[in-house]
Every structure is written in C-alpha cells, then in structure tokens.
C-alpha cells in the first residue's frame, strides 16, 4: 500500500498535466528563450501560448452546409455511375473483340484448308486461288486487328 500512493500520485500528475493548457514564453537574462508552464519572474515580459484546444486537421475540408454536402455526394455518385458505364462499355468492347478474333481465326482455318465454302444461304461456292488468297489475307489482317 505504501508503494501504491506514490504511483497513484504520479499518475494523477500525468493526467493533470494536459489540463494545464497555458505555456509561457520569455527571454531570460542570458538571452535564452524559455518555454515553461509556470509564470516567469515578475517584471519580465512574456507571451502566453495556448496549447489546450486541439485544432481540426487542415486537410479535411468541411462542407459549408447540408445542401452542399448532398451536392458533393450526388457528384460522387454520378462519377461512380459514369465509371460503371465506361467499365461496362469496355467489357462489351472486349467481348466483341474476342468474338471477332475467334471468327477471324476460324475464317483463316477454313480458307486455308478448303477451296469450297458454304455460303449463309446454304449454297456451296468453289473459290479460285486468287479469291482464296485474298480471303486468307483479309483473315490475317482481322487477326492482327482483333487478337492480342
């Protein structure tokens, strides 16, 4: 119990120190600037420095009113929505490129392996060598354009 009292006194002093929020600043007779929580000797000019109130951080701007806060929230929502639309368009574009790439590769394989080609209407057409080479080149160009 004897050792508890000095420890308790020490803790109370530590807790009371932040409550003492005024700091004094003065220049002593040697020209040294002194900062202290106790007043300087009488007759010495001094400044008081208030350190008791924490200041809000400068980097967090506070909204001026509720309406400006709501406007800011709406702007952020609109920006997120726009980003979502852009993302979905990019995904659609990537999907279309993938499909075009697959079609171009299939066309190249078909034109390389076969001289007879089935048309959309179901009829079969025989390609001469010049037409076939032209279609092969077109397929290669499409592969360059759509395949990564």
Coordinates of N, CA and C in Angstrom, one line a residue:
X1 N 0.8 -1.2 0.0 CA 0.0 0.0 0.0 C 0.9 1.3 0.0
X2 N 2.0 1.2 0.6 CA 2.9 2.3 0.7 C 3.4 2.7 -0.7
X3 N 3.7 1.7 -1.5 CA 4.2 1.9 -2.9 C 3.1 2.4 -3.8
X4 N 1.9 2.1 -3.5 CA 0.7 2.5 -4.4 C 0.5 4.0 -4.3
X5 N 0.7 4.6 -3.2 CA 0.4 6.0 -3.1 C 1.3 6.9 -4.0
X6 N 2.6 6.7 -4.0 CA 3.4 7.5 -4.9 C 3.1 7.2 -6.4
X7 N 2.8 6.0 -6.7 CA 2.4 5.6 -8.1 C 1.1 6.3 -8.5
X8 N 0.1 6.3 -7.5 CA -1.1 7.0 -7.8 C -0.9 8.5 -8.0
X9 N -0.1 9.1 -7.1 CA 0.2 10.5 -7.2 C 0.9 10.8 -8.6
X10 N 1.8 10.0 -9.0 CA 2.4 10.2 -10.3 C 1.4 10.1 -11.4
X11 N 0.5 9.2 -11.4 CA -0.5 9.0 -12.4 C -1.4 10.2 -12.5
X12 N -1.8 10.7 -11.3 CA -2.7 11.9 -11.2 C -1.9 13.1 -11.8
X13 N -0.7 13.3 -11.5 CA 0.1 14.4 -12.1 C 0.2 14.3 -13.6
X14 N 0.4 13.1 -14.1 CA 0.4 12.9 -15.5 C -0.9 13.3 -16.2
X15 N -2.0 12.9 -15.5 CA -3.3 13.2 -16.1 C -3.6 14.7 -16.0
X16 N -3.1 15.3 -15.0 CA -3.4 16.8 -14.8 C -2.6 17.7 -15.7
X17 N -1.5 17.2 -16.1 CA -0.6 18.0 -17.0 C -1.3 18.5 -18.3
X18 N -2.0 17.6 -19.0 CA -2.6 18.1 -20.2 C -3.7 19.2 -19.9
X19 N -4.3 19.1 -18.7 CA -5.3 20.1 -18.4 C -4.6 21.5 -18.2
X20 N -3.4 21.6 -17.9 CA -2.6 22.8 -17.8 C -2.3 23.2 -19.2
X21 N -3.1 24.0 -19.9 CA -3.0 24.2 -21.3 C -2.3 25.5 -21.6
X22 N -1.8 26.3 -20.7 CA -1.1 27.5 -21.0 C 0.4 27.3 -20.8
X23 N 1.1 27.8 -21.8 CA 2.6 27.7 -21.8 C 3.1 29.2 -21.9
X24 N 4.1 29.5 -21.2 CA 4.7 30.8 -21.2 C 6.0 30.8 -21.9
X25 N 6.2 31.9 -22.7 CA 7.5 32.1 -23.4 C 8.1 33.4 -23.1
X26 N 9.3 33.4 -22.7 CA 10.0 34.7 -22.4 C 11.5 34.5 -22.6
X27 N 12.3 35.6 -22.6 CA 13.7 35.5 -22.8 C 14.3 35.9 -21.4
X28 N 15.2 35.0 -21.0 CA 15.9 35.2 -19.7 C 17.0 36.2 -19.8
X29 N 17.7 36.5 -18.7 CA 18.8 37.5 -18.6 C 20.0 37.1 -19.5
X30 N 20.1 35.8 -19.9 CA 21.2 35.4 -20.7 C 20.9 35.4 -22.2
X31 N 19.6 35.8 -22.5 CA 19.2 35.9 -23.9 C 18.6 34.5 -24.5
X32 N 18.4 33.6 -23.6 CA 17.9 32.3 -24.0 C 16.3 32.3 -23.9
X33 N 15.7 31.8 -25.0 CA 14.2 31.7 -25.0 C 13.8 30.6 -24.1
X34 N 12.9 30.8 -23.2 CA 12.4 29.8 -22.2 C 11.0 29.6 -22.4
X35 N 10.6 28.3 -22.5 CA 9.2 27.9 -22.5 C 8.9 27.2 -21.2
X36 N 7.9 27.5 -20.6 CA 7.6 27.0 -19.3 C 6.1 27.0 -19.0
X37 N 5.6 26.1 -18.1 CA 4.2 26.1 -17.7 C 4.0 27.0 -16.5
X38 N 5.1 27.4 -15.9 CA 5.0 28.3 -14.7 C 5.3 29.8 -15.2
X39 N 4.7 30.7 -14.5 CA 4.9 32.1 -14.9 C 6.4 32.6 -14.7
X40 N 6.8 33.5 -15.6 CA 8.2 34.0 -15.4 C 8.3 34.9 -14.2
X41 N 9.6 35.2 -13.8 CA 9.7 36.1 -12.7 C 9.0 37.5 -13.0
X42 N 8.6 38.2 -12.0 CA 7.9 39.4 -12.2 C 8.8 40.4 -12.8
X43 N 8.2 41.2 -13.7 CA 8.9 42.3 -14.4 C 9.5 41.8 -15.7
X44 N 9.4 40.5 -16.1 CA 10.0 40.0 -17.3 C 8.8 39.9 -18.3
X45 N 9.0 40.6 -19.5 CA 7.9 40.5 -20.5 C 7.8 39.0 -21.0
X46 N 6.5 38.6 -21.2 CA 6.3 37.2 -21.7 C 5.1 37.1 -22.6
X47 N 5.0 36.0 -23.3 CA 3.9 35.6 -24.2 C 3.2 34.4 -23.6
X48 N 1.9 34.3 -23.8 CA 1.2 33.1 -23.4 C 0.9 32.3 -24.7
X49 N 1.1 31.0 -24.6 CA 0.8 30.2 -25.8 C -0.2 29.2 -25.3
X50 N -1.4 29.2 -26.0 CA -2.5 28.3 -25.6 C -2.3 27.0 -26.4
X51 N -2.1 25.9 -25.7 CA -2.0 24.6 -26.3 C -3.1 23.6 -26.0
X52 N -4.1 24.1 -25.3 CA -5.2 23.3 -24.8 C -6.2 22.7 -25.8
X53 N -6.5 23.5 -26.8 CA -7.5 23.0 -27.7 C -6.9 22.4 -29.0
X54 N -7.3 21.2 -29.3 CA -6.8 20.6 -30.5 C -7.4 21.2 -31.7
X55 N -6.7 21.4 -32.7 CA -7.2 22.1 -33.9 C -7.6 21.0 -34.9
X56 N -8.6 21.2 -35.7 CA -9.0 20.2 -36.7 C -7.9 20.2 -37.7
X57 N -7.7 19.0 -38.3 CA -6.7 18.9 -39.4 C -7.1 19.8 -40.6
X58 N -6.1 20.4 -41.1 CA -6.3 21.3 -42.2 C -6.7 20.6 -43.5
X59 N -6.4 19.3 -43.6 CA -6.6 18.6 -44.9 C -8.0 18.1 -45.1
X60 N -8.9 18.2 -44.1 CA -10.2 17.7 -44.3 C -11.2 18.9 -44.4
X61 N -11.6 19.3 -45.6 CA -12.5 20.4 -45.7 C -13.9 20.0 -45.3
X62 N -14.5 20.9 -44.5 CA -15.8 20.6 -44.0 C -16.9 21.2 -45.0
X63 N -17.9 20.5 -45.3 CA -19.0 21.1 -46.1 C -19.6 22.3 -45.4
X64 N -19.9 23.3 -46.2 CA -20.4 24.5 -45.7 C -21.8 24.3 -45.2
X65 N -22.6 23.5 -45.8 CA -24.0 23.3 -45.4 C -24.4 21.9 -45.8
X66 N -25.6 21.6 -45.3 CA -26.1 20.2 -45.7 C -26.4 20.1 -47.2
X67 N -26.9 21.2 -47.8 CA -27.1 21.1 -49.2 C -25.8 20.9 -50.0
X68 N -24.8 21.6 -49.6 CA -23.5 21.5 -50.4 C -22.9 20.1 -50.1
X69 N -23.2 19.5 -48.9 CA -22.7 18.1 -48.7 C -23.5 17.2 -49.6
X70 N -24.8 17.4 -49.7 CA -25.6 16.5 -50.5 C -25.2 16.6 -52.0
X71 N -24.9 17.8 -52.4 CA -24.4 18.0 -53.8 C -23.2 17.3 -54.0
X72 N -22.3 17.3 -53.1 CA -21.0 16.6 -53.2 C -21.2 15.1 -53.3
X73 N -22.1 14.6 -52.5 CA -22.5 13.2 -52.5 C -23.1 12.8 -53.9
X74 N -23.9 13.6 -54.4 CA -24.6 13.4 -55.7 C -23.5 13.4 -56.8
X75 N -22.6 14.3 -56.7 CA -21.5 14.3 -57.7 C -20.6 13.1 -57.7
X76 N -20.4 12.6 -56.5 CA -19.6 11.4 -56.3 C -20.3 10.2 -56.9
X77 N -21.7 10.1 -56.6 CA -22.5 9.0 -57.1 C -22.5 9.1 -58.7
X78 N -22.6 10.3 -59.2 CA -22.7 10.4 -60.7 C -21.3 10.0 -61.3
X79 N -20.2 10.3 -60.6 CA -18.9 9.9 -61.1 C -18.8 8.4 -61.1
X80 N -19.2 7.8 -60.0 CA -19.1 6.3 -59.9 C -20.0 5.6 -61.0
X81 N -21.2 6.2 -61.2 CA -22.1 5.7 -62.2 C -21.4 5.8 -63.6
X82 N -20.8 6.9 -63.9 CA -20.2 7.1 -65.1 C -19.0 6.1 -65.3
X83 N -18.3 5.9 -64.2 CA -17.2 4.9 -64.3 C -17.7 3.5 -64.5
X84 N -18.9 3.2 -63.9 CA -19.5 1.9 -64.2 C -19.9 1.7 -65.6
X85 N -20.5 2.8 -66.2 CA -20.9 2.7 -67.6 C -19.7 2.5 -68.5
X86 N -18.7 3.3 -68.2 CA -17.4 3.1 -69.0 C -16.9 1.7 -68.9
X87 N -16.9 1.2 -67.7 CA -16.4 -0.2 -67.5 C -17.2 -1.2 -68.3
X88 N -18.5 -1.0 -68.2 CA -19.4 -2.0 -68.9 C -19.2 -1.9 -70.4
X89 N -19.0 -0.6 -70.9 CA -18.7 -0.5 -72.4 C -17.4 -1.1 -72.8
X90 N -16.4 -0.9 -71.9 CA -15.1 -1.6 -72.2 C -15.2 -3.1 -72.2
X91 N -16.0 -3.6 -71.3 CA -16.2 -5.1 -71.2 C -17.0 -5.5 -72.5
X92 N -18.0 -4.8 -72.9 CA -18.7 -5.1 -74.2 C -17.7 -5.1 -75.4
X93 N -16.9 -4.0 -75.4 CA -15.9 -3.9 -76.5 C -14.9 -5.0 -76.5
X94 N -14.5 -5.4 -75.3 CA -13.5 -6.6 -75.2 C -14.2 -7.9 -75.6
X95 N -15.5 -8.0 -75.3 CA -16.2 -9.2 -75.7 C -16.3 -9.3 -77.2
X96 N -16.7 -8.1 -77.8 CA -16.8 -8.0 -79.3 C -15.4 -8.3 -79.9
X97 N -14.4 -7.8 -79.4 CA -13.0 -8.1 -80.0 C -12.7 -9.6 -79.9
X98 N -13.1 -10.2 -78.8 CA -12.8 -11.6 -78.6 C -13.6 -12.4 -79.6
X99 N -14.9 -12.1 -79.8 CA -15.7 -12.8 -80.8 C -15.1 -12.6 -82.2
X100 N -14.7 -11.3 -82.6 CA -14.2 -11.1 -83.9 C -12.9 -11.8 -84.1
X101 N -12.1 -11.9 -83.1 CA -10.8 -12.7 -83.1 C -11.1 -14.2 -83.4
X102 N -12.1 -14.7 -82.7 CA -12.4 -16.1 -82.9 C -12.9 -16.4 -84.4
X103 N -13.7 -15.4 -84.9 CA -14.3 -15.6 -86.2 C -13.2 -15.4 -87.2
X104 N -12.2 -14.5 -87.0 CA -11.1 -14.3 -88.0 C -10.2 -15.6 -88.0
X105 N -10.0 -16.2 -86.9 CA -9.2 -17.4 -86.8 C -9.9 -18.6 -87.5
X106 N -11.2 -18.6 -87.3 CA -12.0 -19.7 -87.9 C -12.0 -19.5 -89.4
X107 N -12.1 -18.3 -89.9 CA -12.1 -18.0 -91.3 C -10.7 -18.3 -91.9
X108 N -9.7 -18.0 -91.2 CA -8.3 -18.3 -91.8 C -8.2 -19.8 -91.9
X109 N -8.6 -20.5 -90.9 CA -8.5 -22.0 -90.9 C -9.4 -22.6 -92.1
X110 N -10.6 -22.0 -92.2 CA -11.4 -22.5 -93.3 C -10.9 -22.2 -94.7
X111 N -10.4 -21.0 -94.9 CA -9.9 -20.6 -96.2 C -8.6 -21.3 -96.5
X112 N -7.8 -21.7 -95.5 CA -6.5 -22.4 -95.7 C -6.8 -23.8 -96.1
X113 N -7.7 -24.4 -95.4 CA -7.9 -25.9 -95.6 C -8.9 -26.3 -96.7
X114 N -9.8 -25.4 -97.1 CA -10.8 -25.8 -98.1 C -10.9 -24.8 -99.2
X115 N -11.2 -25.3 -100.4 CA -11.5 -24.4 -101.6 C -12.9 -24.2 -101.7
X116 N -13.7 -25.1 -101.2 CA -15.2 -25.0 -101.3 C -15.7 -24.3 -100.0
X117 N -16.5 -23.3 -100.1 CA -17.0 -22.6 -99.0 C -18.5 -22.6 -99.0
X118 N -19.2 -22.9 -97.9 CA -20.6 -22.8 -97.8 C -21.1 -21.4 -97.4
X119 N -22.0 -20.9 -98.2 CA -22.5 -19.5 -98.0 C -23.6 -19.5 -96.9
X120 N -24.0 -18.3 -96.5 CA -25.0 -18.2 -95.5 C -26.4 -18.8 -95.9
X121 N -26.6 -18.7 -97.2 CA -27.9 -19.3 -97.7 C -27.9 -20.8 -97.9
X122 N -26.7 -21.4 -97.7 CA -26.6 -22.9 -97.7 C -25.9 -23.4 -99.0
X123 N -25.8 -22.5 -100.0 CA -25.1 -23.0 -101.2 C -23.6 -23.1 -101.1
X124 N -23.0 -24.0 -101.8 CA -21.6 -24.2 -101.8 C -20.9 -23.5 -103.0
X125 N -19.9 -22.7 -102.7 CA -19.2 -22.0 -103.8 C -17.7 -22.4 -103.8
X126 N -17.2 -22.7 -105.0 CA -15.8 -23.0 -105.1 C -15.0 -21.8 -105.4
X127 N -14.0 -21.5 -104.5 CA -13.2 -20.2 -104.7 C -12.0 -20.6 -105.6
X128 N -11.7 -19.7 -106.5 CA -10.4 -19.8 -107.3 C -9.3 -19.4 -106.4
X129 N -8.0 -19.6 -106.8 CA -6.9 -19.4 -106.0 C -6.7 -17.9 -105.6
X130 N -7.0 -17.0 -106.5 CA -6.9 -15.6 -106.2 C -7.8 -15.1 -105.2
X131 N -9.1 -15.6 -105.3 CA -10.1 -15.2 -104.3 C -9.7 -15.8 -102.9
X132 N -9.3 -17.0 -102.9 CA -8.9 -17.7 -101.7 C -7.8 -17.0 -101.0
X133 N -6.7 -16.6 -101.8 CA -5.6 -15.9 -101.2 C -6.0 -14.5 -100.6
X134 N -6.9 -13.9 -101.3 CA -7.5 -12.6 -100.9 C -8.2 -12.8 -99.5
X135 N -9.0 -13.8 -99.4 CA -9.8 -14.1 -98.2 C -8.8 -14.4 -97.1
X136 N -7.7 -15.2 -97.4 CA -6.7 -15.5 -96.4 C -6.1 -14.3 -95.8
X137 N -5.7 -13.4 -96.7 CA -5.1 -12.1 -96.3 C -6.0 -11.3 -95.4
X138 N -7.3 -11.2 -95.8 CA -8.3 -10.5 -95.0 C -8.4 -11.1 -93.6
X139 N -8.4 -12.4 -93.6 CA -8.5 -13.1 -92.3 C -7.2 -12.8 -91.4
X140 N -6.1 -12.8 -92.0 CA -4.8 -12.4 -91.3 C -4.9 -11.0 -90.8
X141 N -5.4 -10.1 -91.6 CA -5.5 -8.7 -91.1 C -6.5 -8.6 -90.0
X142 N -7.6 -9.3 -90.0 CA -8.5 -9.3 -89.0 C -7.9 -9.8 -87.7
X143 N -7.1 -10.9 -87.8 CA -6.4 -11.5 -86.6 C -5.5 -10.4 -86.0
X144 N -4.8 -9.7 -86.9 CA -3.9 -8.7 -86.3 C -4.6 -7.6 -85.6
X145 N -5.8 -7.2 -86.1 CA -6.6 -6.2 -85.6 C -7.3 -6.6 -84.3
X146 N -7.9 -7.8 -84.2 CA -8.8 -8.1 -83.1 C -8.1 -9.0 -82.1
X147 N -7.0 -9.7 -82.4 CA -6.4 -10.7 -81.5 C -5.2 -10.0 -80.8
X148 N -5.1 -10.2 -79.6 CA -4.0 -9.5 -78.8 C -2.7 -10.3 -79.0

